Short mmCIF file of C-alpha atoms in Angstrom, two decimals:
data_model
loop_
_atom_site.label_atom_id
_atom_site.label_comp_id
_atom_site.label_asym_id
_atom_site.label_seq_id
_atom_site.Cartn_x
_atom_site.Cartn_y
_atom_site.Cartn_z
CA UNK O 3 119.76 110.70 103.35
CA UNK O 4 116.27 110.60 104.92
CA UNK O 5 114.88 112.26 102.00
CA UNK O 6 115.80 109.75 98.95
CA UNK O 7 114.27 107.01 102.05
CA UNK O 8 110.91 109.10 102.37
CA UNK O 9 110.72 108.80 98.86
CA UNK O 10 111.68 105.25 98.05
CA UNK O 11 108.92 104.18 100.54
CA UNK O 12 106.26 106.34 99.22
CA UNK O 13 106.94 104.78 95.62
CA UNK O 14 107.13 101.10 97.51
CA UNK O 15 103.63 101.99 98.89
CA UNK O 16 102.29 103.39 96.09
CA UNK O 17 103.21 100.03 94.02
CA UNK O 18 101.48 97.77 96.36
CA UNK O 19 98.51 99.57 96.29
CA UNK O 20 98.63 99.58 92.53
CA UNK O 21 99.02 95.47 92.77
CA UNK O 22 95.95 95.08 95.74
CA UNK O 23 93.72 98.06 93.25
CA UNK O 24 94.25 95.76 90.22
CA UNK O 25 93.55 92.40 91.95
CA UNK O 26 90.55 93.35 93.65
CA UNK O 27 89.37 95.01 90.14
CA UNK O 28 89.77 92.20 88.29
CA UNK O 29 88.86 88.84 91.19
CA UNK O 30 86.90 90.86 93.88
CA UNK O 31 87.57 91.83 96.83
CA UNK O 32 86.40 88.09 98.61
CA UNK O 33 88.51 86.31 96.10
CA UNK O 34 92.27 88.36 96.60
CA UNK O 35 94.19 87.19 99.02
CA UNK O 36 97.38 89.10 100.95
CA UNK O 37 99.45 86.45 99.49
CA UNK O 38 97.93 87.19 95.95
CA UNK O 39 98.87 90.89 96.59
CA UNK O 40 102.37 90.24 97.89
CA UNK O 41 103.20 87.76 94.74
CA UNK O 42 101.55 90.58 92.20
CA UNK O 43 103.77 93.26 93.97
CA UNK O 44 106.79 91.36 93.00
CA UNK O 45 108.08 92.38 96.95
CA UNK O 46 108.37 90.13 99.83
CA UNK O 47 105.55 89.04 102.34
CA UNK O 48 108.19 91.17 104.72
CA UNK O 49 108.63 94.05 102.60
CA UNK O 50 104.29 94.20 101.69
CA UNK O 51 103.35 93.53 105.52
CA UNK O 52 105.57 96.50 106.60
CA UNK O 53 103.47 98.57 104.85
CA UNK O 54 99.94 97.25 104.98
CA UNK O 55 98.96 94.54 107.61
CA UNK O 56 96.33 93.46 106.21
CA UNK O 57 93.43 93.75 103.31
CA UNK O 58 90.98 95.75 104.37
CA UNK O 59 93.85 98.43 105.51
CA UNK O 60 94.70 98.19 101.60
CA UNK O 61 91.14 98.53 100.54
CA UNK O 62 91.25 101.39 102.65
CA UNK O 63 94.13 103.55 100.51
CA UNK O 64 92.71 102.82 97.44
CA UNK O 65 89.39 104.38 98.77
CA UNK O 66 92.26 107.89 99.63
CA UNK O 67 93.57 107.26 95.81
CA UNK O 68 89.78 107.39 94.61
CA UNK O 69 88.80 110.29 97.09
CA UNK O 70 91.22 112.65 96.28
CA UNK O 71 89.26 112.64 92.87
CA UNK O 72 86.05 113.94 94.58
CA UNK O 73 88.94 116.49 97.44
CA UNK O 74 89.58 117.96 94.25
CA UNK O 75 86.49 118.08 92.84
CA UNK O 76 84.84 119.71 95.36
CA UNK O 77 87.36 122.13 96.73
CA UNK O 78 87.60 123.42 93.13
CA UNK O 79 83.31 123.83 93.37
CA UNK O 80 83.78 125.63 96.51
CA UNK O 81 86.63 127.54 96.33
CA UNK O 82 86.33 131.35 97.70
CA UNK O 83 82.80 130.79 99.22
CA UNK O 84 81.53 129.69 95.68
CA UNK O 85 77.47 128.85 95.32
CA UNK O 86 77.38 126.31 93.01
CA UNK O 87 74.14 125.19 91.81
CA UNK O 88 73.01 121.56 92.30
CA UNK O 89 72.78 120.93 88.89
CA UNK O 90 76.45 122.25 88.83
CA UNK O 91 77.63 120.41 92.00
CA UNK O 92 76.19 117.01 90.18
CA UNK O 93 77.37 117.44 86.77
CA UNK O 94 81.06 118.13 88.18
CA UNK O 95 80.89 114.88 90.40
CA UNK O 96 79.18 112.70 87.93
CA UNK O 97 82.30 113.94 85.15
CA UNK O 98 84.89 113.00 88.02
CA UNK O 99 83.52 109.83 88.47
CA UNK O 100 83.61 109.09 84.80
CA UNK O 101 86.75 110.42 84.10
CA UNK O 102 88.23 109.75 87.02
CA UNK O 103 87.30 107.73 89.61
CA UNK O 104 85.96 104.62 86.52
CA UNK O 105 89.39 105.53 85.09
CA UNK O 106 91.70 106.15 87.04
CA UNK O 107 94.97 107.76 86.24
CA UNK O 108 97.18 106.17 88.93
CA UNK O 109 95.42 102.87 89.82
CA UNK O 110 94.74 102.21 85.72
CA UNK O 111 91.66 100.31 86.88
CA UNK O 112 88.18 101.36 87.21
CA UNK O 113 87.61 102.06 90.99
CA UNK O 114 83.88 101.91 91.23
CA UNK O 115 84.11 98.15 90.68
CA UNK O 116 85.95 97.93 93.84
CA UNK O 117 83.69 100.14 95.66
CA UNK O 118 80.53 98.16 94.68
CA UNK O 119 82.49 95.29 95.84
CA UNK O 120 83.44 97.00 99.35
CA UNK O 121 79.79 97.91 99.86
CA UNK O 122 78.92 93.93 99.85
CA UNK O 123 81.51 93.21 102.04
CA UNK O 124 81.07 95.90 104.67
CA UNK O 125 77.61 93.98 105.15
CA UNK O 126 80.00 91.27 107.00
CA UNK O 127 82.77 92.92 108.03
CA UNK O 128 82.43 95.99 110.62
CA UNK O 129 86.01 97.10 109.65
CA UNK O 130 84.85 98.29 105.89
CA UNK O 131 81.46 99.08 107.53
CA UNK O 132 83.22 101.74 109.73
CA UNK O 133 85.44 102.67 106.67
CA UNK O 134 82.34 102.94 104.48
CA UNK O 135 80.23 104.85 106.73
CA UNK O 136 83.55 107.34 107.09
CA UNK O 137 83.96 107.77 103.41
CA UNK O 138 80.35 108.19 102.82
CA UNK O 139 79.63 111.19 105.47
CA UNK O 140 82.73 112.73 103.81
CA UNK O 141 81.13 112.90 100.75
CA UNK O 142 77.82 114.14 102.39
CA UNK O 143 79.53 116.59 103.83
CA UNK O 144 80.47 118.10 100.58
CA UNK O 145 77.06 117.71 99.03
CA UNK O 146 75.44 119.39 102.53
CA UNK O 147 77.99 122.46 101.91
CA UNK O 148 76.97 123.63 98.86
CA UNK O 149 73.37 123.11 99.66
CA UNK O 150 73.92 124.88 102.81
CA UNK O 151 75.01 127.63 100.09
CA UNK O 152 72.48 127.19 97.89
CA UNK O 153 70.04 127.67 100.66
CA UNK O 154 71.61 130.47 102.33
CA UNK O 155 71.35 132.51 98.69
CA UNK O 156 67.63 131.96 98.61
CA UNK O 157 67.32 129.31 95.77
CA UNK O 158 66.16 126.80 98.10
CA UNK O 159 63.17 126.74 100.48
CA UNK O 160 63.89 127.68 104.16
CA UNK O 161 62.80 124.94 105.77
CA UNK O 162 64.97 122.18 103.63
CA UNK O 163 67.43 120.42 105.37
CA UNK O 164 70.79 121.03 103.58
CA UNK O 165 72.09 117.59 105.15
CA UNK O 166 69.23 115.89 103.88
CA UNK O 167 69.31 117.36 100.54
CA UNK O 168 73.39 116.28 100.59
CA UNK O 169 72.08 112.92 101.26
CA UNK O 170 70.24 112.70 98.18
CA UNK O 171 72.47 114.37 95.67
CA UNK O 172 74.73 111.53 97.10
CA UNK O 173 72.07 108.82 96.27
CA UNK O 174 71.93 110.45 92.48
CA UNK O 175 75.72 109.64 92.34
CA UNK O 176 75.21 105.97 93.80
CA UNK O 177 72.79 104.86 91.65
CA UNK O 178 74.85 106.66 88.66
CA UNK O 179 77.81 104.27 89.57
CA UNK O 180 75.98 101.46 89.98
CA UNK O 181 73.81 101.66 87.33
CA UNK O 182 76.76 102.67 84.99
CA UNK O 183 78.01 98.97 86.08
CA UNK O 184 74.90 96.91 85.91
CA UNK O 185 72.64 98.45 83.28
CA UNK O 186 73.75 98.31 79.69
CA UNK O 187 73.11 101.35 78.00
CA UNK O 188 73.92 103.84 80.94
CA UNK O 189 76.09 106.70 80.14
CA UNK O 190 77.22 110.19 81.98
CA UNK O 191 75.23 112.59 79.41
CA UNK O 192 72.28 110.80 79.31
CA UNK O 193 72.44 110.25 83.07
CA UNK O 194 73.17 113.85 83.76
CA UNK O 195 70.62 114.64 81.03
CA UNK O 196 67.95 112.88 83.26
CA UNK O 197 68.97 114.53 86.31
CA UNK O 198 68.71 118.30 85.21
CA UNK O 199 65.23 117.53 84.09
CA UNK O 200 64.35 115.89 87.36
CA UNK O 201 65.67 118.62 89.49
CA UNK O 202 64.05 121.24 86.81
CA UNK O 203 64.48 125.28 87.26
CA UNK O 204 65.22 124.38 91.21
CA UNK O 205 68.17 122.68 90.43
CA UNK O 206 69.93 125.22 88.46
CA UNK O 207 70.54 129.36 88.87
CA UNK O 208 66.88 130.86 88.00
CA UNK O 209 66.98 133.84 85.91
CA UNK O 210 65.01 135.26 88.96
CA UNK O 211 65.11 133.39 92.40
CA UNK O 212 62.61 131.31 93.43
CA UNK O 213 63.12 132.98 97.52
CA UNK O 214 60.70 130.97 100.08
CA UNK O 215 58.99 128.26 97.26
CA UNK K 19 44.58 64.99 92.31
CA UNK K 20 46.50 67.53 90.34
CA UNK K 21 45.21 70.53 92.23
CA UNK K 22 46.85 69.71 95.52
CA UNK K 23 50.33 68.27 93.60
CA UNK K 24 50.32 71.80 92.75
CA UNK K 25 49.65 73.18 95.68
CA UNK K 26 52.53 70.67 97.41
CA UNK K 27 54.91 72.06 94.26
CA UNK K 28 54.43 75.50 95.25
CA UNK K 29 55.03 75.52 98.68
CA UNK K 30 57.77 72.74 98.22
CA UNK K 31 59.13 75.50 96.09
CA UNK K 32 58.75 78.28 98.45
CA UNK K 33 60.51 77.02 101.75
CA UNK K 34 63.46 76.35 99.75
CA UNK K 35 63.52 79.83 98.29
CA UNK K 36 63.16 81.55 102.25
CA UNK K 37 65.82 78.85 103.42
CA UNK K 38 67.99 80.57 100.20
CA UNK K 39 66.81 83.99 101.21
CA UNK K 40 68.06 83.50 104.66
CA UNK K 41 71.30 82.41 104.29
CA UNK K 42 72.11 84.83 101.53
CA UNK K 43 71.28 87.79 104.04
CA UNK K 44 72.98 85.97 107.11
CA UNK K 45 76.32 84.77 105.58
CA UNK K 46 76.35 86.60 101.24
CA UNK K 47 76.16 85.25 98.49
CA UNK K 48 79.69 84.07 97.96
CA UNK K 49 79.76 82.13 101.15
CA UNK K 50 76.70 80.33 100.77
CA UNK K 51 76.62 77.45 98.60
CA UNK K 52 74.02 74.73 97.67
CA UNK K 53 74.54 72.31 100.44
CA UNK K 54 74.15 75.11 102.89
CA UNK K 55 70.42 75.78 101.10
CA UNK K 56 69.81 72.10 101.28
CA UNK K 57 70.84 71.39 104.70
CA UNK K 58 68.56 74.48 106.12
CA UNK K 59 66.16 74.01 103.73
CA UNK K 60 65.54 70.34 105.44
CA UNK K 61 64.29 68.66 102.21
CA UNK K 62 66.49 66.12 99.94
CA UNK K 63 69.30 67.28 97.40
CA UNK K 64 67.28 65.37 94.79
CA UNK K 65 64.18 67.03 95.81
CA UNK K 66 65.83 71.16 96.31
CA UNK K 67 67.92 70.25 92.78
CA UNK K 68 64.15 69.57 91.10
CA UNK K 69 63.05 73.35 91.57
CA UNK K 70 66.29 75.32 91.28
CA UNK K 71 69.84 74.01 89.68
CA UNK K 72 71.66 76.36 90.79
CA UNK K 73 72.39 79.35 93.15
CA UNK K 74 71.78 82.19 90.14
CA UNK K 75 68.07 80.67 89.80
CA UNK K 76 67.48 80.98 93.64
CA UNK K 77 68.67 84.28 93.57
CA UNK K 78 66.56 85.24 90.77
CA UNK K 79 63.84 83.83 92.88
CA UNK K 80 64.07 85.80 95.59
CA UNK K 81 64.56 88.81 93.54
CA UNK K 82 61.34 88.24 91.99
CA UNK K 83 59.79 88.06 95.21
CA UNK K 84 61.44 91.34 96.26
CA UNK K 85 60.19 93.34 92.92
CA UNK K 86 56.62 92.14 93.25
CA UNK K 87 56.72 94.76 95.50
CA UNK K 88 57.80 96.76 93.28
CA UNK K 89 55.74 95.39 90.80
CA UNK K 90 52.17 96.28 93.33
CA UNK K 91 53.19 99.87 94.31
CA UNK K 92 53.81 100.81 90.55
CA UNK K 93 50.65 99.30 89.95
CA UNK K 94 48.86 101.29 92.31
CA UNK K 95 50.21 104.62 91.36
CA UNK K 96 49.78 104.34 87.49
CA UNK K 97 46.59 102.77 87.62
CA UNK K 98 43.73 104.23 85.68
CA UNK K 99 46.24 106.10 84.18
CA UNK K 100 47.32 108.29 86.72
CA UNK K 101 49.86 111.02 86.89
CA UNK K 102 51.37 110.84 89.87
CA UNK K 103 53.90 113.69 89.99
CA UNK K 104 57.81 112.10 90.53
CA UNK K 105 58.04 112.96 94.68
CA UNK K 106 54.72 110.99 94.52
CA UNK K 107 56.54 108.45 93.17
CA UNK K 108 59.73 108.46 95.07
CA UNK K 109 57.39 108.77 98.25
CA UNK K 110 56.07 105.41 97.50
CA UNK K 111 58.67 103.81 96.63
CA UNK K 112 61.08 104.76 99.16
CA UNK K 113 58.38 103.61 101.39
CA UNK K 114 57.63 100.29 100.23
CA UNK K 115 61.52 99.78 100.07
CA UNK K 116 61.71 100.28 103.96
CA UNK K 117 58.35 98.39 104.68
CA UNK K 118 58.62 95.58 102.40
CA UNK K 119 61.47 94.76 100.88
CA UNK K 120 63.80 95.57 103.82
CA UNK K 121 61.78 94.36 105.88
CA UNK K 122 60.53 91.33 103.55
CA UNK K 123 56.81 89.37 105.07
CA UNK K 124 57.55 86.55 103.36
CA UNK K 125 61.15 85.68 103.27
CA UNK K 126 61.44 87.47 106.64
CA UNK K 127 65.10 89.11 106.23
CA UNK K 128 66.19 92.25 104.69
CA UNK K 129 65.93 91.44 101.02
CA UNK K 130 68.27 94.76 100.20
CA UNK K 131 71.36 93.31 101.68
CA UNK K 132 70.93 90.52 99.55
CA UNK K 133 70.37 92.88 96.73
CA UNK K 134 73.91 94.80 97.28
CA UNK K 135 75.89 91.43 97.29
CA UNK K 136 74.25 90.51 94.24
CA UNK K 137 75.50 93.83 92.77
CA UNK K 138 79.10 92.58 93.73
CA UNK K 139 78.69 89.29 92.05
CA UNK K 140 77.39 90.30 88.98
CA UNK K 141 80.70 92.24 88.17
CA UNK K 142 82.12 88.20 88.07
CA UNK K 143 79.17 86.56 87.12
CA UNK K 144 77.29 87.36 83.31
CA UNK K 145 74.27 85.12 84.49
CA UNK K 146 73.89 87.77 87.57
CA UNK K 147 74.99 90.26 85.15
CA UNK K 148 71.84 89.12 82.75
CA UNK K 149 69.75 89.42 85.60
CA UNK K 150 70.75 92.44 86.92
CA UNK K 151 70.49 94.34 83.81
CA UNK K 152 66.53 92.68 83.51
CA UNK K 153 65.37 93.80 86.97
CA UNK K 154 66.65 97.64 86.48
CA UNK K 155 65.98 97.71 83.07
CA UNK K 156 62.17 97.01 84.27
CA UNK K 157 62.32 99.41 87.18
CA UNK K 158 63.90 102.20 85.16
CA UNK K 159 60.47 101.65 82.93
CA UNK K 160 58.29 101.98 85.60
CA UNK K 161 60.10 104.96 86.31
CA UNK K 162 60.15 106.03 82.86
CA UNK K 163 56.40 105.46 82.45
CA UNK K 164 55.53 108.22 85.19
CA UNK K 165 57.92 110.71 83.61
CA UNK K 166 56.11 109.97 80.42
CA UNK K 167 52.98 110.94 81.75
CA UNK K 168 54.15 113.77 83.78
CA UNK K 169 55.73 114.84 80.40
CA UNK K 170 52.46 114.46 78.68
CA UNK K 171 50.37 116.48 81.49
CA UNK K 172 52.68 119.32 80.83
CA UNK K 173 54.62 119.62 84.25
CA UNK K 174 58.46 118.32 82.16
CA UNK K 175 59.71 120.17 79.73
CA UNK K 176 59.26 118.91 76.29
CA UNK K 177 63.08 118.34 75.57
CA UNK K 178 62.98 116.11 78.91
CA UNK K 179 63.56 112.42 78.05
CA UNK K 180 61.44 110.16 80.01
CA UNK K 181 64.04 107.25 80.27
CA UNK K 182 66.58 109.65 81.43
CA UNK K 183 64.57 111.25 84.60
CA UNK K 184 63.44 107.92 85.02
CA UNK K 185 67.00 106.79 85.24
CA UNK K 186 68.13 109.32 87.78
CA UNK K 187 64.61 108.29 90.10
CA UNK K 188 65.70 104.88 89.90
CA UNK K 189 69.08 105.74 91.13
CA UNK K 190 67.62 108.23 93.99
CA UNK K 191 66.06 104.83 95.21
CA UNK K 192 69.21 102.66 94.52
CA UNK K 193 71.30 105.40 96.77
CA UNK K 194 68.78 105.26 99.02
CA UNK K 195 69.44 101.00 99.76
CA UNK K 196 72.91 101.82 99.59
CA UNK K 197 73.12 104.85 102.61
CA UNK K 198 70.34 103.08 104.58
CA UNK K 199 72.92 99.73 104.79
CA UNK K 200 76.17 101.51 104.93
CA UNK K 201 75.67 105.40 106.93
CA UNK K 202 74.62 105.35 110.13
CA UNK K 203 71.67 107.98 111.12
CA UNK K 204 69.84 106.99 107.08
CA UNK K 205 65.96 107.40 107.87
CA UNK K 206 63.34 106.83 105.09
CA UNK K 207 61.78 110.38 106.31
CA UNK K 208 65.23 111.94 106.23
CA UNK K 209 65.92 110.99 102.65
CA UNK K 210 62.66 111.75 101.52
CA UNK K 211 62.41 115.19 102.81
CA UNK K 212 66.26 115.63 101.36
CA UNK K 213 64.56 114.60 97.77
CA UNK K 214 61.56 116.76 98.32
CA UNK K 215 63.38 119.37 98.85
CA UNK K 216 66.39 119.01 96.13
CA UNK K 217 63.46 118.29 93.38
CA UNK K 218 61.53 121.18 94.56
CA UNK K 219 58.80 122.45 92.68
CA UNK K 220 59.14 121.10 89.44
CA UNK K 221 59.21 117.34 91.35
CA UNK K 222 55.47 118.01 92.39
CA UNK K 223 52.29 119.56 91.53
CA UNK K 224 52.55 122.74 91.11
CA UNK K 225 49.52 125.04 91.67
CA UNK K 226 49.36 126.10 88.46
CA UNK K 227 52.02 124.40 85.62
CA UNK K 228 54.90 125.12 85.04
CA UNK K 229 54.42 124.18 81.16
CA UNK K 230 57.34 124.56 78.77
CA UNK K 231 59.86 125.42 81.21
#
């Protein structure tokens, strides 16, 4: 019965990475061990290495499980050749990662701790780094797509850069996460509040387009 | 002679914080530990443990060395009480993030990598955690301070809040560290343009204001 097998090691899989996702969460990254993940799993080092060989291939599957989040996210923004704002684009990814990503429904831990962590390590370890840099132009991508539309309706100036401009509506989420971490105080509406003031009339639909400014 | 006991304190003071500074961007944080610092440092245990007890307080010394910086280019721009329009800002700060803090003349090593391990640790550690909070918390009012006044000249709309835009600045600088360590291709002129362009005319002078909107 290959199909009750397909299963059964989808829902093994999904439980380790539920383990590793709540033990780097909660220690770090640095401080989890495979041997901490295999005993939190309640499988065998056998059973856990058949699956994942090693850490940083676990860190890497709870980065899919977070990412699907933003998949979603944007192919919902995007959907039949949609022209979403930036203001629009921002507020919809800042919700996700709020709702989300911090809390997320499968892992039951709050993701961005672990990516703050991964960015550290990835400092040290070209593995993550390459991971890192992977996820990251990903999510650029998606950001450079809608300003590509944005641009191509005539709310942005002809000579931006839509890549460039994806590169800092990605920074605007960064600093969100991290600052949602680190600084007490920081929360979605206020941060999103700040942002549509920042980016002003150009960020959002004008009643009449600003062509060429 | 008291003078030149002072002198001998503060230089004492700052070979040990380099020696600190170097190891925490060579090996992280986590992996460097007091005996490392007083080994390279090439002074006595007795004599590093006089000026610093404790990893936290050498990291908060080389984070102060990194945000006077900071400290000098805000200076600069809201001297005389200037209104430096917010790409005015982010221009200089981006800047003296690539020139002098990445790129650090004193403690000669790339002060941001330190920076995005200590963002890791303070998830684990509340004295990082204390820090953390202080050193944003005074950035973000830097920040805040030039929305104020770009408020005040009439180029934000009145419902803006200052704290908020200065929020999402400071986090168009943190996500700038961040893609600059971890994407390959990051450029300071390549993120700048991207936030030129995404702010667009409301982020700089406009010829004439755009008051109330």
């Amino acid at each position: 019965m290959p199909r009750v097998s397909e299963q059964y090691r989808t829902n093994r899989r999904g439980e380790i990475v539920v383990a590793a996702a709540r033990l780097f969460a909660a220690n770090g990254f640095h401080a989890t061990s495979m041997a901490d993940i295999i005993g939190a799993s309640g499988l065998s080092a056998g059973a856990v290495y058949r699956y994942f060989r090693s850490k940083e291939e676990l860190i890497g599957a709870v980065a899919e499980q977070a990412l699907s989040a933003a998949d979603e996210t944007f192919a919902l923004l995007l959907a039949d050749g949609a022209t979403p704002s930036p203001t629009d684009v921002l507020t919809a990814v800042l919700e996700a990662v709020s709702e989300r990503i911090a809390d997320h429904p499968v892992l039951g831990v709050d993701v961005t701790r672990i990516g703050v962590q991964v960015w550290a390590e990835a400092l040290r370890s070209p593995e993550l780094a390459a991971r890192a840099d992977e996820v990251y132009r990903r999510l650029r991508g998606y950001f450079s797509e809608s300003a590509r539309r944005w641009q191509a309706a005539g709310h942005l100036g002809a000579d931006a850069v839509p890549e460039q401009v994806g590169a800092a509506m990605l920074g605007l989420v960064q600093g969100f996460v991290l600052q949602r971490l680190l600084v007490a105080g920081t929360d979605t509406e206020g941060y999103l509040a700040g942002v549509r003031a920042l980016l002003g009339p150009a960020g959002d639909r004008p009643a009449d387009p600003q062509v060429g400014t």
